[in-house]
Short mmCIF file of C-alpha atoms and ligand atoms in Angstrom, two decimals:
data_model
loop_
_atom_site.label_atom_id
_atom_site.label_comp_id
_atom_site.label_asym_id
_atom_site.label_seq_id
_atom_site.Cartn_x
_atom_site.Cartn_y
_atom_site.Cartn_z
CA UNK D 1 -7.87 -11.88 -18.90
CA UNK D 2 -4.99 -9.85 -20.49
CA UNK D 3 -1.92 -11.38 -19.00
CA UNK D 4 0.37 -9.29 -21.07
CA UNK D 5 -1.75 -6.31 -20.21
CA UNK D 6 -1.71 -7.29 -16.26
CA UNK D 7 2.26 -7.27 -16.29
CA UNK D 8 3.00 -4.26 -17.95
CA UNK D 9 0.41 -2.36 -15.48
CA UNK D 10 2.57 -4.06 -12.36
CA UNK D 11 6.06 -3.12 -13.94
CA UNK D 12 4.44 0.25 -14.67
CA UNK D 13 3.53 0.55 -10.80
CA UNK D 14 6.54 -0.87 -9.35
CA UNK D 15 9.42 -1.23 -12.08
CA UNK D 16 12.07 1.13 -13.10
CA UNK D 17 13.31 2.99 -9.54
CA UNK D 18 9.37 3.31 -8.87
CA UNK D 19 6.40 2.84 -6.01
CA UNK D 20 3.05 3.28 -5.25
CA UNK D 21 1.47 6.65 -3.26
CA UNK D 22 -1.58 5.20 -1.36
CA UNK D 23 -3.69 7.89 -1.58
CA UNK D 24 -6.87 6.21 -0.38
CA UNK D 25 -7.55 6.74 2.77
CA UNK D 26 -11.53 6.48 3.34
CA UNK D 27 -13.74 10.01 4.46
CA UNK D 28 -13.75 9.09 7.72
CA UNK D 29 -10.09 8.18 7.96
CA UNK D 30 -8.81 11.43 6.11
CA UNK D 31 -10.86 12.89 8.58
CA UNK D 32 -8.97 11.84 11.26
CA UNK D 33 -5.49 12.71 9.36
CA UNK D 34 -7.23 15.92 8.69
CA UNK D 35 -7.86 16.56 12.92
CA UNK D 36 -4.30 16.60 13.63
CA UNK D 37 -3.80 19.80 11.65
CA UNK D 38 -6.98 21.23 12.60
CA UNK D 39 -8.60 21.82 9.01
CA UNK D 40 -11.92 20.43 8.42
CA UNK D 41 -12.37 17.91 6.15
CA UNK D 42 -14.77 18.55 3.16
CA UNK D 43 -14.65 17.55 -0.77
CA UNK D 44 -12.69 20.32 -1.55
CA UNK D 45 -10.32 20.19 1.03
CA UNK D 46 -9.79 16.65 0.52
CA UNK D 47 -9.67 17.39 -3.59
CA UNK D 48 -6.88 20.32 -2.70
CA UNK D 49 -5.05 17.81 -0.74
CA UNK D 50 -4.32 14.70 -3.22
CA UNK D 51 -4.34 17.72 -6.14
CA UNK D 52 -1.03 19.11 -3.76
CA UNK D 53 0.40 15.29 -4.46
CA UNK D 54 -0.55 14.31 -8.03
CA UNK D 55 0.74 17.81 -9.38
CA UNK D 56 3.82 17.86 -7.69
CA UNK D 57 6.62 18.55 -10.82
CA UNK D 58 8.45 15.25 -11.13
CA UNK D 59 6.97 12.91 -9.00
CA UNK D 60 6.34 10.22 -11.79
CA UNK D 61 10.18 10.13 -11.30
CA UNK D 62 9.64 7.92 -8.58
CA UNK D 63 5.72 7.12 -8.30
CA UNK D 64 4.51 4.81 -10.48
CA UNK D 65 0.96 4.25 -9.52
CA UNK D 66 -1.40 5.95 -7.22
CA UNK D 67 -4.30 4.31 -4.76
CA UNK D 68 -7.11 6.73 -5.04
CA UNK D 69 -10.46 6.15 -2.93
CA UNK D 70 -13.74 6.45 -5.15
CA UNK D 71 -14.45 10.00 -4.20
CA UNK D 72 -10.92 10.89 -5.99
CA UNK D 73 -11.30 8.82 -8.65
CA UNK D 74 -14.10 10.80 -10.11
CA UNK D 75 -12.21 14.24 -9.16
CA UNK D 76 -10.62 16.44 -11.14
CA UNK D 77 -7.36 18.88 -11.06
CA UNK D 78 -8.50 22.63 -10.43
CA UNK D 79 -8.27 22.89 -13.96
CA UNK D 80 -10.85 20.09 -14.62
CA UNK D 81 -8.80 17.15 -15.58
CA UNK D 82 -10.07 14.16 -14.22
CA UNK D 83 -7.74 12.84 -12.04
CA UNK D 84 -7.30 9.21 -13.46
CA UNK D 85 -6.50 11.06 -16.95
CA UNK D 86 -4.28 13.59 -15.36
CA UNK D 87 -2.26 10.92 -14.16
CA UNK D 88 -2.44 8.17 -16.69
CA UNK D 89 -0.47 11.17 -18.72
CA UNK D 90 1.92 11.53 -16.33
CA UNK D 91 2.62 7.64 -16.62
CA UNK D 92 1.50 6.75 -13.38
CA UNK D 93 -1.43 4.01 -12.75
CA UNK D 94 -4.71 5.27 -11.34
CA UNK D 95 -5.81 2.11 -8.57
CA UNK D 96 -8.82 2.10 -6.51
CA UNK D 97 -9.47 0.96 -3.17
CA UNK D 98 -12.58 -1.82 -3.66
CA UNK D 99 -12.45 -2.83 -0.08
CA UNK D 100 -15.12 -1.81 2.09
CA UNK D 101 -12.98 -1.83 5.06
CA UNK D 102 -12.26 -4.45 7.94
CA UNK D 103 -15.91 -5.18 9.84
CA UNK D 104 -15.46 -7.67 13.44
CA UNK D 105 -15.23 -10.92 12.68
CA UNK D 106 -18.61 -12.90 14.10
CA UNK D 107 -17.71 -15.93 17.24
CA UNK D 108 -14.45 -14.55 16.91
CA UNK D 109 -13.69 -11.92 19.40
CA UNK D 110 -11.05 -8.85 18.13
CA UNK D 111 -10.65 -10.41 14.45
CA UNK D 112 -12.02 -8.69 11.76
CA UNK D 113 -12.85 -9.80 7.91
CA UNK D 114 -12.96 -7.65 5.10
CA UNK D 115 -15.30 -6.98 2.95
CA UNK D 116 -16.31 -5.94 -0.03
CA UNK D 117 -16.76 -8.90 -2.34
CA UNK D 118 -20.66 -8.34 -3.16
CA UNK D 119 -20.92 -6.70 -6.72
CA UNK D 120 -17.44 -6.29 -6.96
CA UNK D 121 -17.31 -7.38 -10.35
CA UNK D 122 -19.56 -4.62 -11.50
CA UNK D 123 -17.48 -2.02 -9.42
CA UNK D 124 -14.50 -3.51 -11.21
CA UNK D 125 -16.11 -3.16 -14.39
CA UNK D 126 -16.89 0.72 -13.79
CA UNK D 127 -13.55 1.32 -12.02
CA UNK D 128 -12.07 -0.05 -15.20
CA UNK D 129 -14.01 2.43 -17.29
CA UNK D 130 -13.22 5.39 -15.50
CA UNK D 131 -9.40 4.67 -15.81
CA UNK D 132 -8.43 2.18 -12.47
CA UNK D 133 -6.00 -0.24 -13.97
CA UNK D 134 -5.21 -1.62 -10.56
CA UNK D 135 -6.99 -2.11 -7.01
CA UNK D 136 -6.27 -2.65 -3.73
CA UNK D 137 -8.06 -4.99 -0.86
CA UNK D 138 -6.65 -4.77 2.71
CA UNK D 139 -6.94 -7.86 5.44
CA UNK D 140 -6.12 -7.20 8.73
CA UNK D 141 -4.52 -9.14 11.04
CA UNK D 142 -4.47 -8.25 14.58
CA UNK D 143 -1.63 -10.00 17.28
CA UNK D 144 -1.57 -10.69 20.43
CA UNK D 145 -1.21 -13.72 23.09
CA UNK D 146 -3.70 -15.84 21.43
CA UNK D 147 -4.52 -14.22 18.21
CA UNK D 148 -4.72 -14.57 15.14
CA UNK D 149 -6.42 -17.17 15.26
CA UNK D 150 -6.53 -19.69 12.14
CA UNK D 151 -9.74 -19.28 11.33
CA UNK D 152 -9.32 -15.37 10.58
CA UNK D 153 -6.13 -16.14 8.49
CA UNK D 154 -8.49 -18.43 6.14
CA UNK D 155 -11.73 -16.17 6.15
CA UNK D 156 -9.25 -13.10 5.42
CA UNK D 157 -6.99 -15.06 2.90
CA UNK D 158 -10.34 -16.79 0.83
CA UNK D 159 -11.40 -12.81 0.48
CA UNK D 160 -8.49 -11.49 -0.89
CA UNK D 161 -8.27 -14.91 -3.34
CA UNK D 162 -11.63 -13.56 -4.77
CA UNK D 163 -10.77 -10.16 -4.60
CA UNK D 164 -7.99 -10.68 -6.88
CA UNK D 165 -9.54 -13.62 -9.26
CA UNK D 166 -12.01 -10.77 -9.94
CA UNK D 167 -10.01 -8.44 -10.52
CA UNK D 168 -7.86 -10.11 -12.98
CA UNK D 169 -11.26 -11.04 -14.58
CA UNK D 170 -11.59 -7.66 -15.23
CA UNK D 171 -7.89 -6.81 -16.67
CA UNK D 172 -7.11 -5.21 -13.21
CA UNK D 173 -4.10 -5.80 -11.37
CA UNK D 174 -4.69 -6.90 -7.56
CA UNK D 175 -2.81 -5.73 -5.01
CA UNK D 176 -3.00 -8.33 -2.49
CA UNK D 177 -2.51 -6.84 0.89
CA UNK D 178 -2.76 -8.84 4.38
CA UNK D 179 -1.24 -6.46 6.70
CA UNK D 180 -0.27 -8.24 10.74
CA UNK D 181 -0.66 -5.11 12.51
CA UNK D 182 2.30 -3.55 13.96
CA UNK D 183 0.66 -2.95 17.19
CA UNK D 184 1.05 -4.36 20.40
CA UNK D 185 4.36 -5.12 22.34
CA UNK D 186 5.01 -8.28 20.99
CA UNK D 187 8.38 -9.33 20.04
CA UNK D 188 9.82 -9.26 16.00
CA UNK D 189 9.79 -13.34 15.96
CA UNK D 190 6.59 -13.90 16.85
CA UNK D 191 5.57 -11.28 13.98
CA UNK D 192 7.29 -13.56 11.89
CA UNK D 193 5.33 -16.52 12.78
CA UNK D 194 2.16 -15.34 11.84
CA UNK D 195 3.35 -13.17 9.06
CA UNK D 196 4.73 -16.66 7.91
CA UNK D 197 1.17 -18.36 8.35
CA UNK D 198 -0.50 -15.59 6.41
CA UNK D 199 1.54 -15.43 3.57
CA UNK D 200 1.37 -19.29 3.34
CA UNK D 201 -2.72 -19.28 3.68
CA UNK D 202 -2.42 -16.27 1.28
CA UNK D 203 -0.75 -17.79 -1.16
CA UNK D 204 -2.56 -21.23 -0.75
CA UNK D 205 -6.02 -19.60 -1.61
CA UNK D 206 -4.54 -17.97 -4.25
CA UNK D 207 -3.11 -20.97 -6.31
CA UNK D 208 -6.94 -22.42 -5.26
CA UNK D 209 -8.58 -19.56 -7.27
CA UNK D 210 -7.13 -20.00 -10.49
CA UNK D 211 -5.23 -15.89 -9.45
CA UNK D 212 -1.97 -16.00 -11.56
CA UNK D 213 0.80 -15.12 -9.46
CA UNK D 214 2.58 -13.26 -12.89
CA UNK D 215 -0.37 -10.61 -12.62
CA UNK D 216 -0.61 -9.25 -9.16
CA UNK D 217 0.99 -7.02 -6.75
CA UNK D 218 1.96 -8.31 -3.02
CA UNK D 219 1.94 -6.00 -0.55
CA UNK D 220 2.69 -6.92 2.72
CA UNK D 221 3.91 -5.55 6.38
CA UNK D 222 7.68 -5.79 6.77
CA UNK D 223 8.71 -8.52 9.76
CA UNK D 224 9.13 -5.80 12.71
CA UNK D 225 8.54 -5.73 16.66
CA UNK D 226 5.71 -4.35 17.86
CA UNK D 227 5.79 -0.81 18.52
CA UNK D 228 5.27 -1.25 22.11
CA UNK D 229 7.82 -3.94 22.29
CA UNK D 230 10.76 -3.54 25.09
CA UNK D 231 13.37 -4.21 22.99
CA UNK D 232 12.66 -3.72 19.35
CA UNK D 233 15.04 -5.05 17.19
CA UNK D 234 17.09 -3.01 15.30
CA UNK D 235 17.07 -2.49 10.92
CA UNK D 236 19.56 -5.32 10.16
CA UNK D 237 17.67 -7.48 12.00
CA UNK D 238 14.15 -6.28 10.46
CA UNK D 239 15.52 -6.01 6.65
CA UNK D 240 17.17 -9.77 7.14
CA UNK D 241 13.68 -11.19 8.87
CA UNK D 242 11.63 -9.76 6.33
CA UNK D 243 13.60 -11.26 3.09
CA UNK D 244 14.08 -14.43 4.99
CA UNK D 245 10.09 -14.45 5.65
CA UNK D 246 9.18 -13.23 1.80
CA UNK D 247 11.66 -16.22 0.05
CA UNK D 248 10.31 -18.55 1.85
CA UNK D 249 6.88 -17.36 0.94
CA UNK D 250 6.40 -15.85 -2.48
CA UNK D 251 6.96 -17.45 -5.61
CA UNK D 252 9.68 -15.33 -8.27
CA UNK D 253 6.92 -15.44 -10.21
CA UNK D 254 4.96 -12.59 -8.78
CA UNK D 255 6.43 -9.62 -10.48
CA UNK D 256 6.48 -6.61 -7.18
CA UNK D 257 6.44 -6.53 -4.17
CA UNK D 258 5.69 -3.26 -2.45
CA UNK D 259 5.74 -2.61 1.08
CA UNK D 260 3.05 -0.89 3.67
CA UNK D 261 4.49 1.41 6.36
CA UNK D 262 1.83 0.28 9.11
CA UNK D 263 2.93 3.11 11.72
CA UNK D 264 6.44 2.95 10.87
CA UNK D 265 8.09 6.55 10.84
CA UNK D 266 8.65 7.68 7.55
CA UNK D 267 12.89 7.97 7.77
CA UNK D 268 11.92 4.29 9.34
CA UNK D 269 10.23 2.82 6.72
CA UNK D 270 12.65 4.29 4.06
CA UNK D 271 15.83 2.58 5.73
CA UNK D 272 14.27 -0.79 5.47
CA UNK D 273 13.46 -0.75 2.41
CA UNK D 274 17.02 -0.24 1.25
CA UNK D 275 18.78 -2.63 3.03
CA UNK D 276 16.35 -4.97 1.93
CA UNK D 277 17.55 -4.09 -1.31
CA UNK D 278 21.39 -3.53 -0.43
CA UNK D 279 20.85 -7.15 0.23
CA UNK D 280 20.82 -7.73 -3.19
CA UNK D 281 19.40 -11.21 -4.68
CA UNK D 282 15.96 -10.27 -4.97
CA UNK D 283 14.16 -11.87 -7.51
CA UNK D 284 11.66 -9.36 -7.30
CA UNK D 285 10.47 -5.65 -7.79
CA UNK D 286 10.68 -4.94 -3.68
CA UNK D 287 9.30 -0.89 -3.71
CA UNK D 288 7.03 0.57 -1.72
CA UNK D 289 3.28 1.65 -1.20
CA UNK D 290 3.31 3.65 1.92
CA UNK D 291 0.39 6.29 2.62
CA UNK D 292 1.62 8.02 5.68
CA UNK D 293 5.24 7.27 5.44
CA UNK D 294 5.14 9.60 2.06
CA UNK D 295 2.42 11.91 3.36
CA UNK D 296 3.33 12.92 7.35
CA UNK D 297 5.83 15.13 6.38
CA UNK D 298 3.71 16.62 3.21
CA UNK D 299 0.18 16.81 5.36
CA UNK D 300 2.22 18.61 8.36
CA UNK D 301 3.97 21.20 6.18
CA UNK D 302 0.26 22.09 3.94
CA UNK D 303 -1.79 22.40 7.62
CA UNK D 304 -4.55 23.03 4.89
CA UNK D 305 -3.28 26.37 4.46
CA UNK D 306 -2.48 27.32 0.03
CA UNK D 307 0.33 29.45 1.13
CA UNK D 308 2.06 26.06 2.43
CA UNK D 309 0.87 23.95 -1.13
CA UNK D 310 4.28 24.22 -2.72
CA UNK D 311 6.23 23.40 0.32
CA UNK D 312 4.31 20.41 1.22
CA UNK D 313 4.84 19.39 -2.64
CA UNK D 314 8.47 19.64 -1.80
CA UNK D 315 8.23 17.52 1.19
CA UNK D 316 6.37 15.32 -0.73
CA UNK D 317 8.97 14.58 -3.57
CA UNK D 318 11.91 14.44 -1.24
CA UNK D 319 10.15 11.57 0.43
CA UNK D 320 9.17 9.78 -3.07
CA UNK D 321 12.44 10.36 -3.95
CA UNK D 322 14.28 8.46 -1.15
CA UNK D 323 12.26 5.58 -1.28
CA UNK D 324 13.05 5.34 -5.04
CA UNK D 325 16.73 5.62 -4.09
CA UNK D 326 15.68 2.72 -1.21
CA UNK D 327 14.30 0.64 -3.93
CA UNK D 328 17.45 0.66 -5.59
CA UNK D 329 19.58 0.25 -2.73
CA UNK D 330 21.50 3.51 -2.87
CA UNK D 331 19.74 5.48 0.10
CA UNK D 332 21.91 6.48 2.54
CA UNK D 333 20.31 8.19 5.77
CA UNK D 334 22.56 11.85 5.58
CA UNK D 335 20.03 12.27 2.62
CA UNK D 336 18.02 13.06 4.99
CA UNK D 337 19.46 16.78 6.05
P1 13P W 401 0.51 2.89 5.43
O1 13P W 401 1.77 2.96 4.59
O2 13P W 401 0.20 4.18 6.12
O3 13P W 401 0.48 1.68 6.30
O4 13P W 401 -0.70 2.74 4.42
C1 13P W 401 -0.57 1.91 3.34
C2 13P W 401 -1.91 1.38 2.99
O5 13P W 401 -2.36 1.52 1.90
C3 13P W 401 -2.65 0.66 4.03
O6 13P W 401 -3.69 -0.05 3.45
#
């Protein structure tokens, strides 16, 4: 492992003003993305699509890496530049999804593990050679009354552990995602209980399996109420609860932190993120990595149609844009007219 190596990639990704584009959303879930704005979803489209983002004039400005799925990683721009080189010039990190999405959990009923893990190393190794320099694993955690239960923290946090020793094996940079879901009504404390479990059992697992903590990239939900809650509490409340949740938490050592949207709306998820860091006293990186918080506005405005590429490039870097003014606290939401 190339420690050196590992923490220039995450500063790269996450330092300087910038944050992550997650990009990867599998076939059958850019599928679904593709539904609401009725355009079918084949290679091409879905090559036109992330070519609209990765060639939009200044967006390594404010992106710093971007999570591709494995289709996109061996695509190229129309002009035939493979994608991973095309941004690897721009100064942004290709990353890879490795997971292989969240499958039910068996004797446990509505949990889910992810997986993934068999002959990862050898998908790591090939990811590497076709330019990945960082990955991504997602666990979800679902809550309700009862749930999560402890058992699906451990099963989901001993996965990501080996995810990530792997990776770092490999000179990758993990990004170590457990995401508690967002849906449900229940209220913003009880998301911080078992946001506060997970990250402990996260973090637990990964001291266990040798990961070092200066080498990966956390990305977790922000501490929020349901979004079926009564009375959902209100951004103060939500930055405060989520820096009070990550200190007690995550070591300084781990270099970034960078944020999932998880159903947030994108003006939403912007607004956190800089009062987090309006806070100030942050000893680390705290960006974002959002996939439809950058790309609602962007997928809405293209409807698949070329005519609208441009414009949904524009929506596109007004949204990267903001959230790099979020991540350094200077946001402010009549930005948004
Ligand atoms: P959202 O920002 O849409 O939650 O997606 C981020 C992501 O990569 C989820 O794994």
């Amino acid at each position: 492992m190339n420690l050196d190596a590992l923490k220039a990639t995450a500063m790269t990704m996450v330092g300087d003003g910038k944050g992550i584009l997650a990009a990867d959303e599998s076939t059958p879930t850019i599928g679904k993305r593709f539904e609401t704005i009725n355009t079918e979803s084949t290679e091409e489209s879905r090559r036109r699509y992330r070519e609209m983002f990765f060639t939009s004039e200044g967006a390594n400005n404010y992106i710093g890496g971007v999570i591709l799925f494995d289709e996109t990683l061996r695509q190229s721009t129309s002009d035939g530049m493979p994608f991973p080189k095309f941004l690897d010039d721009l100064g942004i990190v290709p990353g890879i999804k490795v997971d292989t999405g969240a499958k039910p959990l068996a004797g446990h009923n509505g949990e889910t593990v992810t997986e993934g893990l068999d002959g990862l190393r050898d998908r790591l190794a090939e990811y590497y050679s076709l330019g990945a320099r960082f990955a991504k694993w997602r666990a979800v955690i679902n809550i309700d009354d009862v749930l999560p239960s402890d058992f699906c923290i451990k099963a989901n946090a001993h996965a990501l552990a080996r995810y990530s020793a792997l990776c770092q094996e490999q000179n990758i940079v993990p990004i170590v995602e457990p995401e508690v879901l967002m849906d449900g009504g229940h209220s913003i404390e009880r998301c911080e209980e078992v946001t506060n479990k997970v990250l402990k059992t996260v973090f637990k697992e990964l001291q266990e399996h040798a990961v070092n903590l200066e080498g990966i990239v956390l990305k977790p939900n922000m501490i929020i109420s349901g979004a079926k809650a009564n009375n959902r509490a209100n951004s103060n409340t939500v930055a405060e609860a989520t820096i009070r949740c990550l200190k007690e938490n995550v070591p300084e050592s781990v270099p970034g932190i960078a944020f999932l949207s998880g159903g947030q709306s994108s003006e939403e998820a912007t607004e956190h993120l800089d009062l987090m860091n309006k806070m100030g006293d942050i000893p680390w990186e705290l960006s974002f990595s959002y996939g439809r918080a950058l790309q609602a506005s962007p997928l809405n405005i293209w409807s698949g149609s070329e005519d609208n590429f441009s414009a949904g490039q524009q929506a596109f870097l007004k949204r990267a844009k903001l959230n790099s003014l979020a991540h350094a606290g200077e946001y402010q939401k009549e930005m948004e007219d």
